[in-house]
Short mmCIF file of C-alpha atoms and ligand atoms in Angstrom, two decimals:
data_model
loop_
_atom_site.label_atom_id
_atom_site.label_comp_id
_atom_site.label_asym_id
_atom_site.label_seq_id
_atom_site.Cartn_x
_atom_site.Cartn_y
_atom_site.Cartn_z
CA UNK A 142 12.80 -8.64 -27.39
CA UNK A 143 8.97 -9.04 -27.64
CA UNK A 144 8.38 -11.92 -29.52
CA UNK A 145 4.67 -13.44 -30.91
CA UNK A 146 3.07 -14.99 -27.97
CA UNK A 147 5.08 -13.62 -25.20
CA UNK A 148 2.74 -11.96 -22.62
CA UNK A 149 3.89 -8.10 -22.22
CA UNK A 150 2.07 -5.65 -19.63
CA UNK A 151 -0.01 -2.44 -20.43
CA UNK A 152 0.14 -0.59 -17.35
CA UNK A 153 -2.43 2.41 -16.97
CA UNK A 154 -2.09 5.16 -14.39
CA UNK A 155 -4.86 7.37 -13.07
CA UNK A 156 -3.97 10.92 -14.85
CA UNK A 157 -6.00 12.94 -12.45
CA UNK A 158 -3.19 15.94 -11.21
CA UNK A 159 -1.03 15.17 -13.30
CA UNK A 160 0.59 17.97 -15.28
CA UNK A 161 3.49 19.97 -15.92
CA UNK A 162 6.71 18.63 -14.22
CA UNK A 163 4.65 16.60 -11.87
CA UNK A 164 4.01 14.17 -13.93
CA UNK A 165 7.86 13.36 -15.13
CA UNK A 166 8.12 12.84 -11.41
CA UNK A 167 5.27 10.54 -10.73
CA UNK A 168 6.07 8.49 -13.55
CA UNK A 169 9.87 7.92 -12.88
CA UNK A 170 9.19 6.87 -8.77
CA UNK A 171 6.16 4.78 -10.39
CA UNK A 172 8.32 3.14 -12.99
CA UNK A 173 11.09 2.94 -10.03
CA UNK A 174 8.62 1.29 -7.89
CA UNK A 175 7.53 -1.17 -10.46
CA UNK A 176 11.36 -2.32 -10.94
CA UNK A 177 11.41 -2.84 -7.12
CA UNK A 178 8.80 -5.09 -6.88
CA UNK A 179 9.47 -7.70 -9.13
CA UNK A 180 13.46 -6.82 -8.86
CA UNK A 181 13.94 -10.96 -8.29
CA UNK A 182 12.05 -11.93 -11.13
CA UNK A 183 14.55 -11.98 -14.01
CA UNK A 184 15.21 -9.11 -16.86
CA UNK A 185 12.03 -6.54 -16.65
CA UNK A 186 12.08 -3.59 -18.84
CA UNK A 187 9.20 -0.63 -17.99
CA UNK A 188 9.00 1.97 -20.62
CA UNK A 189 6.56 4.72 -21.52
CA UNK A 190 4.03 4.51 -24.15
CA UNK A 191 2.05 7.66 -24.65
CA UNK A 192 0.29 8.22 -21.56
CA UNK A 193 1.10 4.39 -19.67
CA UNK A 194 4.00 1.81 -19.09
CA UNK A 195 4.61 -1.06 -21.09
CA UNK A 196 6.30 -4.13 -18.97
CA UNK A 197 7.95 -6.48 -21.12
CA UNK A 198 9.91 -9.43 -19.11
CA UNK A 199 11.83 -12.43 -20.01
CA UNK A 200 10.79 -15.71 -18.49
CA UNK A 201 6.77 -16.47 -19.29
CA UNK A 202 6.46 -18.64 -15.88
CA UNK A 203 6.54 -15.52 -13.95
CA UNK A 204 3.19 -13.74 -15.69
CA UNK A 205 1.15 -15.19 -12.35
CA UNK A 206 3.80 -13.72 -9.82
CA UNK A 207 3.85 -10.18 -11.35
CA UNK A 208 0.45 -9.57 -12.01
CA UNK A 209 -0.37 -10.22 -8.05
CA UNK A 210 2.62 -7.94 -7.16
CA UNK A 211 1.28 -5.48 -9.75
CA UNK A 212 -1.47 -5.42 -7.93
CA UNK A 213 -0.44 -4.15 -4.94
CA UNK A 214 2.02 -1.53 -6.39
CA UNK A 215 -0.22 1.85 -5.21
CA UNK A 216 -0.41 4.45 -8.37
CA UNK A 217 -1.66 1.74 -10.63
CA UNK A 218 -4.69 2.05 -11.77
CA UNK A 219 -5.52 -1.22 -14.09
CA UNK A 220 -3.08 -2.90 -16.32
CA UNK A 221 -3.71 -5.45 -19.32
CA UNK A 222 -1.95 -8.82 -19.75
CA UNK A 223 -1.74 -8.44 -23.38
CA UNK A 224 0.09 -10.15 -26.33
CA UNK A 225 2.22 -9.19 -28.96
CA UNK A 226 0.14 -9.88 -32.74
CA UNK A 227 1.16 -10.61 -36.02
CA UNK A 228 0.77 -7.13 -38.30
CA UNK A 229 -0.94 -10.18 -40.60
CA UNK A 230 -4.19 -10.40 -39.84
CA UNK A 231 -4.77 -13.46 -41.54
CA UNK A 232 -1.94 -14.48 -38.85
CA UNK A 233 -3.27 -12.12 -36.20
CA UNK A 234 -6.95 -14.03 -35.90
CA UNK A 235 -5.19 -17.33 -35.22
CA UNK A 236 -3.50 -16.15 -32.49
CA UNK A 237 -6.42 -14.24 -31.08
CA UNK A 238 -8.47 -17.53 -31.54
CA UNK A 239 -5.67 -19.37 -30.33
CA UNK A 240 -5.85 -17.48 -26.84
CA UNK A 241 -9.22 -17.08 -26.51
CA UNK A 242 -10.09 -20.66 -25.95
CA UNK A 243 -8.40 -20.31 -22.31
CA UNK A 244 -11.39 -18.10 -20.82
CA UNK A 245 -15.16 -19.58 -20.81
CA UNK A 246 -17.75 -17.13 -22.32
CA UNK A 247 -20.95 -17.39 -24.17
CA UNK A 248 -20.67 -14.04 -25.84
CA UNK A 249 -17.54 -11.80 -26.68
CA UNK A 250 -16.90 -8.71 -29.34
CA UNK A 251 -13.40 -7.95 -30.51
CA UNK A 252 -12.97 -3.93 -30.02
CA UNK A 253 -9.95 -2.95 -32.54
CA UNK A 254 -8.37 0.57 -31.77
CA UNK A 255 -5.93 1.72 -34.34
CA UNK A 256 -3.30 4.35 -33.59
CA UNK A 257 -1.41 3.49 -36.63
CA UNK A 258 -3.41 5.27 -39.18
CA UNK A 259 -0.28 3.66 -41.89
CA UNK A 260 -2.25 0.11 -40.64
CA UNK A 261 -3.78 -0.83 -44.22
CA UNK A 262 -6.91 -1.99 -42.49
CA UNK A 263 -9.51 -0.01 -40.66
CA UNK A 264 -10.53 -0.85 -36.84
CA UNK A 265 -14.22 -1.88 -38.16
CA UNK A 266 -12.18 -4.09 -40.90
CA UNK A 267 -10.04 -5.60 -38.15
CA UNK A 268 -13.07 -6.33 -36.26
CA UNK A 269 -14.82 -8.08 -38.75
CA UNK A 270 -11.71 -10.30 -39.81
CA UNK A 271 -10.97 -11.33 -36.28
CA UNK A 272 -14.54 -11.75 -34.61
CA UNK A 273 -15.74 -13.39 -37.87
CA UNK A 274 -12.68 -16.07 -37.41
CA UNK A 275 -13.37 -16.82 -33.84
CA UNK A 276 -17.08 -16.79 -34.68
CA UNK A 277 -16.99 -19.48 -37.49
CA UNK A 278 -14.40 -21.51 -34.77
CA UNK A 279 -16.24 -21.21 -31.94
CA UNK A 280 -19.92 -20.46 -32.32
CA UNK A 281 -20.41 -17.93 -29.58
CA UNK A 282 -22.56 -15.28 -29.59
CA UNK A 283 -21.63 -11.50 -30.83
CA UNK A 284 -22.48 -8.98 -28.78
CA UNK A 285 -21.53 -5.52 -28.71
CA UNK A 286 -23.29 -3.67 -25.73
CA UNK A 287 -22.69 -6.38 -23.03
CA UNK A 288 -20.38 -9.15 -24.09
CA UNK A 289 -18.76 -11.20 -21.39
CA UNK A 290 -15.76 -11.26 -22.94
CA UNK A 291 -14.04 -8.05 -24.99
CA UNK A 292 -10.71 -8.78 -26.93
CA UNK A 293 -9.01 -5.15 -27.38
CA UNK A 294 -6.66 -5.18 -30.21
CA UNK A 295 -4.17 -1.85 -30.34
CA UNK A 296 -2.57 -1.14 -33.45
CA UNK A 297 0.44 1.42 -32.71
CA UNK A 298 3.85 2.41 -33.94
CA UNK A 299 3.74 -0.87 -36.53
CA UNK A 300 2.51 -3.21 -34.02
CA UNK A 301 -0.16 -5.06 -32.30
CA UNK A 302 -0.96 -5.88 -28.98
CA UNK A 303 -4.23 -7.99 -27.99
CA UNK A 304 -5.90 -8.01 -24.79
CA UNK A 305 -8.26 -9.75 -22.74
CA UNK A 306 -8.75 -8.66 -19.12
CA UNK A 307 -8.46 -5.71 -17.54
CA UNK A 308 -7.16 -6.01 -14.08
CA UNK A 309 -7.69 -3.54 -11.44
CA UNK A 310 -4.83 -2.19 -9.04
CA UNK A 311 -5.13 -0.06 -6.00
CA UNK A 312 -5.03 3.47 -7.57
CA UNK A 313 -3.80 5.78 -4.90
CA UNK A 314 0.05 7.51 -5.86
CA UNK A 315 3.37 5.95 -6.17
CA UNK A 316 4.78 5.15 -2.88
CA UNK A 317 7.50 8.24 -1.99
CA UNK A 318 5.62 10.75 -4.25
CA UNK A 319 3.71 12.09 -1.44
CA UNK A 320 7.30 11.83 0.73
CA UNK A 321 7.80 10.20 3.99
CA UNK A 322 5.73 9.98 7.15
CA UNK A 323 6.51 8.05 10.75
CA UNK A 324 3.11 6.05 11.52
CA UNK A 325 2.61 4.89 15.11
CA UNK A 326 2.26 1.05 14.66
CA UNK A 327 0.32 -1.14 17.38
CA UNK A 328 0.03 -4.44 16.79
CA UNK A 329 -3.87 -3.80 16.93
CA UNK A 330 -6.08 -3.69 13.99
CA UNK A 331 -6.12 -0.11 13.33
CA UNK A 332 -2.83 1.23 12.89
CA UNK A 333 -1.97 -0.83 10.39
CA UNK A 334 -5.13 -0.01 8.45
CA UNK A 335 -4.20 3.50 8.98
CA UNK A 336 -0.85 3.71 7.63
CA UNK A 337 -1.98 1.45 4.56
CA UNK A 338 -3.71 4.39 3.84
CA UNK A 339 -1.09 6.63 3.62
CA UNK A 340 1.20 4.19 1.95
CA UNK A 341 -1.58 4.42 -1.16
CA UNK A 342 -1.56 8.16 -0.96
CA UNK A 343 2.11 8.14 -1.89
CA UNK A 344 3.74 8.10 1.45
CA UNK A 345 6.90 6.09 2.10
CA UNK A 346 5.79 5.19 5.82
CA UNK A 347 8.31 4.47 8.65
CA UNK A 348 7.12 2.38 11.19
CA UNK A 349 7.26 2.82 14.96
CA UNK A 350 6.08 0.27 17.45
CA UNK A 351 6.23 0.57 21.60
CA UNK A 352 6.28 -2.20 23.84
CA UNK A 353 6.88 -2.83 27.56
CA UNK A 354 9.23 -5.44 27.61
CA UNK A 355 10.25 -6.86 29.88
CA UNK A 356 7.23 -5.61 31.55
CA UNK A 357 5.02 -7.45 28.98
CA UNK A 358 6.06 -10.44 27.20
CA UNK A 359 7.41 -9.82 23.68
CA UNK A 360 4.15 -10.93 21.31
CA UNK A 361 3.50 -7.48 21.06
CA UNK A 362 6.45 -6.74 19.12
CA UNK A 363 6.56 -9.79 16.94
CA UNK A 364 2.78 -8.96 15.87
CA UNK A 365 4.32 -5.77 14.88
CA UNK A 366 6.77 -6.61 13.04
CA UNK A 367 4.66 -9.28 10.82
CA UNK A 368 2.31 -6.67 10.36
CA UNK A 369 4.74 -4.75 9.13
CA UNK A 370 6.41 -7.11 7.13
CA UNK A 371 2.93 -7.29 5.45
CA UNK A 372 2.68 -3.62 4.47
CA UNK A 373 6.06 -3.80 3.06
CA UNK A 374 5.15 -5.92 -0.13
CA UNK A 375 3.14 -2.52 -0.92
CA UNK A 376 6.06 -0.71 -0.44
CA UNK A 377 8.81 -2.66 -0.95
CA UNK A 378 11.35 -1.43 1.91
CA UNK A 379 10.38 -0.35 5.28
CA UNK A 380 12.41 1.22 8.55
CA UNK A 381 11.10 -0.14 11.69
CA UNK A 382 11.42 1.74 15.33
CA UNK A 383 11.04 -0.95 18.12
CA UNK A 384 10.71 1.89 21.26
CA UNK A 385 11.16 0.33 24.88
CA UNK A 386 8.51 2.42 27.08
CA UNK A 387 8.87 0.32 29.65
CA UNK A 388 10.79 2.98 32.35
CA UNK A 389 8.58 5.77 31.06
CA UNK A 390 5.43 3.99 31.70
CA UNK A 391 6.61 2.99 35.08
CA UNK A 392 7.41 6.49 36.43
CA UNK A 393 3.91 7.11 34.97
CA UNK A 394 2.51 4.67 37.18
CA UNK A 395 4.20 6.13 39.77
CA UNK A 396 3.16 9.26 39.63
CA UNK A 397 -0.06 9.71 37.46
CA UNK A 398 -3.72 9.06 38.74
CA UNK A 399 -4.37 5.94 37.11
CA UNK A 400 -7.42 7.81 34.76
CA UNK A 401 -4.45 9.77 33.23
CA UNK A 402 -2.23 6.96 32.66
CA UNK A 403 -3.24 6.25 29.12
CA UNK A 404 -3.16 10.08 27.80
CA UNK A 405 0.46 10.52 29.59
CA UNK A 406 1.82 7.16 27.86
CA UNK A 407 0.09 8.63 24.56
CA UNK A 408 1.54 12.33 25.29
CA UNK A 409 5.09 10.44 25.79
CA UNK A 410 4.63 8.00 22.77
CA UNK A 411 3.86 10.96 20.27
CA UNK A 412 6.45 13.04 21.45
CA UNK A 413 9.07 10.25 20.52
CA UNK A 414 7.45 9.57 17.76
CA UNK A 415 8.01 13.08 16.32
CA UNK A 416 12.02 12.99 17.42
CA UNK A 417 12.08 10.03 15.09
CA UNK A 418 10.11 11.84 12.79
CA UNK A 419 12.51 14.60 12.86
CA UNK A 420 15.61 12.24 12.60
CA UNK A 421 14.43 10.34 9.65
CA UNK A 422 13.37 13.86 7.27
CA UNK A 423 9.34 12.81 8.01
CA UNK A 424 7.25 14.98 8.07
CA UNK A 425 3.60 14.06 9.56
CA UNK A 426 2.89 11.31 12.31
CA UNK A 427 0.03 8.74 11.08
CA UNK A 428 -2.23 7.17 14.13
CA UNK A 429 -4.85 4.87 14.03
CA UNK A 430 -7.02 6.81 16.10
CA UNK A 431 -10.68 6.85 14.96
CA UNK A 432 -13.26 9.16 16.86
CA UNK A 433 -15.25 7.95 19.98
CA UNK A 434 -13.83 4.55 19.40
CA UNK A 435 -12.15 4.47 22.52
CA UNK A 436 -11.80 6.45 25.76
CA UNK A 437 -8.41 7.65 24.84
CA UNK A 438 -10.01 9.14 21.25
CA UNK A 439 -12.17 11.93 22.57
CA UNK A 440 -11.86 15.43 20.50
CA UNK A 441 -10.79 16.72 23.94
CA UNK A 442 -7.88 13.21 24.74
CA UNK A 443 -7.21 13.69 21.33
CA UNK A 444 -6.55 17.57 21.75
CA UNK A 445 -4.66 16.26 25.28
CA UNK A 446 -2.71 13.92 23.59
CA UNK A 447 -1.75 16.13 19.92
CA UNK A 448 -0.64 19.17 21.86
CA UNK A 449 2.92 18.23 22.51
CA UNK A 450 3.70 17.85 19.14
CA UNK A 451 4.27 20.77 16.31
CA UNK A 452 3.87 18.14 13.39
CA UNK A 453 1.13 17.05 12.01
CA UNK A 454 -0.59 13.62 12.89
CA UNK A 455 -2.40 12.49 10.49
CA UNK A 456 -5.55 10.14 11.28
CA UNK A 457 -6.91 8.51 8.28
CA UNK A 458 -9.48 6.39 10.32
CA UNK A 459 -10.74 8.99 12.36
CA UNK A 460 -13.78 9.06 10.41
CA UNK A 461 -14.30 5.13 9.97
CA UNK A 462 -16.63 2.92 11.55
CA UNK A 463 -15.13 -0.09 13.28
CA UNK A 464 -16.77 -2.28 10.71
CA UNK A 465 -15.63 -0.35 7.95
CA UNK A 466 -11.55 -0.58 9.43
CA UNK A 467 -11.75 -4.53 9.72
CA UNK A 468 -13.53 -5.06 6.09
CA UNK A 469 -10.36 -2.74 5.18
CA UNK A 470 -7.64 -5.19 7.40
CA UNK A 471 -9.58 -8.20 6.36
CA UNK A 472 -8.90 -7.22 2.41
CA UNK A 473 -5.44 -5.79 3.01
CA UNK A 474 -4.46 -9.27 5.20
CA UNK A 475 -3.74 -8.34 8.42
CA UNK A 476 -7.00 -8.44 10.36
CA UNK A 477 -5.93 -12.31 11.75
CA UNK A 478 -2.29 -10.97 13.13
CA UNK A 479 -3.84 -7.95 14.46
CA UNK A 480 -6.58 -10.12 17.00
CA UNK A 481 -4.01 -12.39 17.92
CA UNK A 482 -3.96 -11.78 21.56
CA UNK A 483 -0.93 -9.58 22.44
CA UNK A 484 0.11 -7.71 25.76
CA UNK A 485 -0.21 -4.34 24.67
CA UNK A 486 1.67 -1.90 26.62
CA UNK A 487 -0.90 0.39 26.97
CA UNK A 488 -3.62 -2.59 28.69
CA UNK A 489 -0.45 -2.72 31.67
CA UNK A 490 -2.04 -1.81 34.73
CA UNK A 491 -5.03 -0.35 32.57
CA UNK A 492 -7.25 1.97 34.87
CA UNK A 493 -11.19 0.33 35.23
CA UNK A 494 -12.68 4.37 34.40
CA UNK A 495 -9.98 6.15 31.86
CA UNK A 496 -10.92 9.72 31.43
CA UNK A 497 -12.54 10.47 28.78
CA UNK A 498 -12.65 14.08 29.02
CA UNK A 499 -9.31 15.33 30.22
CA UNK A 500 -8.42 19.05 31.57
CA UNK A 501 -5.94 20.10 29.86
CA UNK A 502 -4.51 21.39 33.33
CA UNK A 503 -5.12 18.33 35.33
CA UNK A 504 -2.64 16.74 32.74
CA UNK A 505 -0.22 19.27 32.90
CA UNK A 506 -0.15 18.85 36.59
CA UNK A 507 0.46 15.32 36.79
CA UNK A 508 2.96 15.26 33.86
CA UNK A 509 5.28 18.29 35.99
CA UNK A 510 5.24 15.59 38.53
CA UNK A 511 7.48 13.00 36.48
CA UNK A 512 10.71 15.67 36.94
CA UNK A 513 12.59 13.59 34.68
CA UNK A 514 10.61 12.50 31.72
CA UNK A 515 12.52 14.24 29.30
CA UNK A 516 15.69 12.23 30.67
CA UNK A 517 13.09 9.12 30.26
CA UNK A 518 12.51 10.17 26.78
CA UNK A 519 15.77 10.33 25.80
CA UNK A 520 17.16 7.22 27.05
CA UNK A 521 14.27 4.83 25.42
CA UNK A 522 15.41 7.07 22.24
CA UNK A 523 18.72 5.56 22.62
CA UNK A 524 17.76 1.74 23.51
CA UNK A 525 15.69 2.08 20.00
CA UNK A 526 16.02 -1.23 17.98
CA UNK A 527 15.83 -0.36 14.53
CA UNK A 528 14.89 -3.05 11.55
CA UNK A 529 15.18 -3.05 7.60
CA UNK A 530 12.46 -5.42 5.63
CA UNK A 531 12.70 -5.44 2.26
CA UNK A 532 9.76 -6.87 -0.26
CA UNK A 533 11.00 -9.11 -2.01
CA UNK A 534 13.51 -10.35 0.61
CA UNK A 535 16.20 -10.46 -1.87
CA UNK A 536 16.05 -6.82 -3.32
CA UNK A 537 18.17 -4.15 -3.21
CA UNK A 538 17.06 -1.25 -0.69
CA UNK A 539 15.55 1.89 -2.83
CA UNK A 540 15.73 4.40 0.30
CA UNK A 541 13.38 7.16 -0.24
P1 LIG B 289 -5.05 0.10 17.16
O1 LIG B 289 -6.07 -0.87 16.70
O2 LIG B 289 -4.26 0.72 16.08
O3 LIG B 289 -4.22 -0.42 18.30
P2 LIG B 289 -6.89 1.25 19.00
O4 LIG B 289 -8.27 1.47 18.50
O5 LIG B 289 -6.59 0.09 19.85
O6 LIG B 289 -5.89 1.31 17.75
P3 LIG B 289 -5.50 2.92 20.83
O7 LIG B 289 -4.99 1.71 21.45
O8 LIG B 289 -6.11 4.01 21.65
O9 LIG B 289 -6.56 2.61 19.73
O10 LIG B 289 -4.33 3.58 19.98
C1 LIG B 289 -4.52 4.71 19.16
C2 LIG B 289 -3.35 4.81 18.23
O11 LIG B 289 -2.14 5.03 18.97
C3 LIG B 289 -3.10 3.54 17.46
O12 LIG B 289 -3.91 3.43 16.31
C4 LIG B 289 -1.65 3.66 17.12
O13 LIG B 289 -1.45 4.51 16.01
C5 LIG B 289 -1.09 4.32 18.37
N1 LIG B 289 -0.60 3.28 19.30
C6 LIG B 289 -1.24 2.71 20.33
N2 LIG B 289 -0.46 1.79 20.94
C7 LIG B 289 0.71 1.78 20.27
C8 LIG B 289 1.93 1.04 20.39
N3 LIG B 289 2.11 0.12 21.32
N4 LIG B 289 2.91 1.30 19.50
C9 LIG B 289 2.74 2.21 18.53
N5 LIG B 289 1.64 2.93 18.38
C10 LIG B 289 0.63 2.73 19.22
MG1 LIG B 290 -4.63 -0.55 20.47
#
């Protein structure tokens, strides 16, 4: 199928833990994931090659399209455009020279590594062959140690591939490696960050997002759900909770000192976030909570807040900067949906002086006075809406 000339893809994964069975199983949900992504683009074939992928498609157009997706598939760690060569190398240095006119340099070095120790020329030959051809052509400057441009030329199992750039991915593990997690989804600039994260570490994340309609207009929700239509491209299919709090945060109001308003709708938020948790075989919660950020994220509103769930929550940001978390939206894309001004259902009726140190006890007081908050629990649990998004739109659901 791979023809002269027809761009194929040499797809490089970071080895580090990788042994044993483990790494049958990373490479399968990789390879997977990699079908997934560019599932719309035609015929796509991903095999193994000693130690990395080879991606070999059919239609040329789409080189542009998967190389961006490629980029964002976590577990990757660089991949090659590269081309198939003539195993004539008096053939072979046209075609490099051919390709090589498409990038501007003023120095370059052609770095030959031969598997194929049946090749009846040596790497140092090849060098010389090619780099003298392009040389003669072109004029530019050899240079070993620190060339701006470096052709690689493989020679393995009878054939040739030649290379050009190396593109960086995101590194990080196949998404579902790691297994699945519930992340607590605002439509703030945090959470998002947050559960980014743990989509790179190999987690297939379920969403969950509460809002206090009809308390609150809706923007909170649909700032949600484009946010999380923009972490799906890095995992390709995504589950997402849309939780009513609205009752619950009334009988809050109701009953709860307004400086313990925001740790009861956070006590009441994780515990529903764990029953879905539970429901959907997750097994951490992911927040965006990031120390002393805000009054709610205290070590003791955070110890307030964690104690009514037996799972773990997981806090990626808790030891980021604020700067640090918007450089990381701004890169990732969703830093302009995130400050789009949104009603969040935790501002409603937001007390002037939160606590920031709560008593564990005082809390427990005022929660024993809402009698029927597990009732309340239960009934937003039913009035869930639940959404699919799939990246792209038109592929099949792989359902970790
Ligand atoms: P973010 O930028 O993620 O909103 P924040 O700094 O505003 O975070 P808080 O509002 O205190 O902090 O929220 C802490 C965490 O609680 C959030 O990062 C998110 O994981 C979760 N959370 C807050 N509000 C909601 C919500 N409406 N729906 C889902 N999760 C929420
Ligand atoms: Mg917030």
């Amino acid at each position: 199928m791979t023809t002269e000339n027809t761009a194929i893809i040499l797809i490089h994964y970071s080895e580090i833990g990788l042994k044993g069975k483990n790494r049958g199983f990373f490479e399968d949900r990789l390879k997977q994931n990699i079908r997934q992504t560019l599932v719309d683009l035609g015929e796509v074939y991903v095999k193994n090659d000693y130690g990395r992928f080879i991606l070999e498609f059919d239609n040329a157009a789409h080189l542009p399209v998967i190389v961006e997706r490629l980029q964002k598939t976590p577990g990757i760690a660089y991949f090659n455009v590269a081309w198939a060569g003539n195993t004539d190398v008096d053939i072979l240095k046209e075609q490099v020279l051919e390709k090589i006119r498409d990038y501007t340099f003023s120095s370059f070095c052609i770095n030959t590594r031969r598997a194929d120790k049946q090749y009846p020329l040596n790497s140092v030959q090849v060098n010389q062959i090619v780099g003298g051809h392009v040389f003669d052509a072109l004029h530019k400057k050899v240079d070993l140690t620190n060339p701006d441009l470096t052709c690689t030329i493989e020679i393995f199992n009878k054939k040739i591939y030649y290379t050009f750039e190396k593109i960086q991915g995101l590194r990080g593990l196949p998404v579902g490696s790691s297994g699945k997690v519930v992340a607590m989804l605002s439509s703030g600039i945090d959470s998002p960050v947050a559960a980014w994260r743990m989509i790179l570490r190999g987690c297939k994340v379920i969403f969950v997002h509460f809002h206090s309609f009809p308390f609150t207009e809706k923007t909170s929700y649909y700032n949600a759900r484009i946010l999380a239509q923009k972490l799906t491209v890095y995992q390709n299919h995504s589950l997402v909770y849309f939780v009513p709090l609205a009752k619950i945060q009334e009988a809050i109001i109701l009953k709860v000192p307004s400086k313990l308003r925001i740790i009861m709708y956070r006590r009441m938020m994780y515990r529903i976030a764990e029953l879905i948790a539970r429901r959907e075989s997750a097994k951490a919660i992911v927040t965006g909570e990031s120390l002393g950020q805000v009054a709610s994220q205290t070590l003791e509103n955070i110890t307030a807040i964690a104690e009514v769930v037996s799972m773990p929550v997981l806090r990626p940001l808790i030891g980021f900067d604020k700067e640090e978390i918007i450089a990381q939206a701004q890169k990732l894309g969703t830093f302009q949906t995130s400050i789009e001004p949104y009603d969040d259902c935790c501002s409603y009726l937001l007390p002037k002086s939160p606590e920031t140190k709560a008593k564990i006890e005082e809390v427990h007081e005022a929660e024993a006075r809402i009698d029927n908050w597990q009732e309340l629990v239960n009934e937003a649990l039913k009035e869930v809406e639940i959404e699919t998004l799939r990246f792209p739109e038109q592929g099949s659901a792989v359902v970790i």
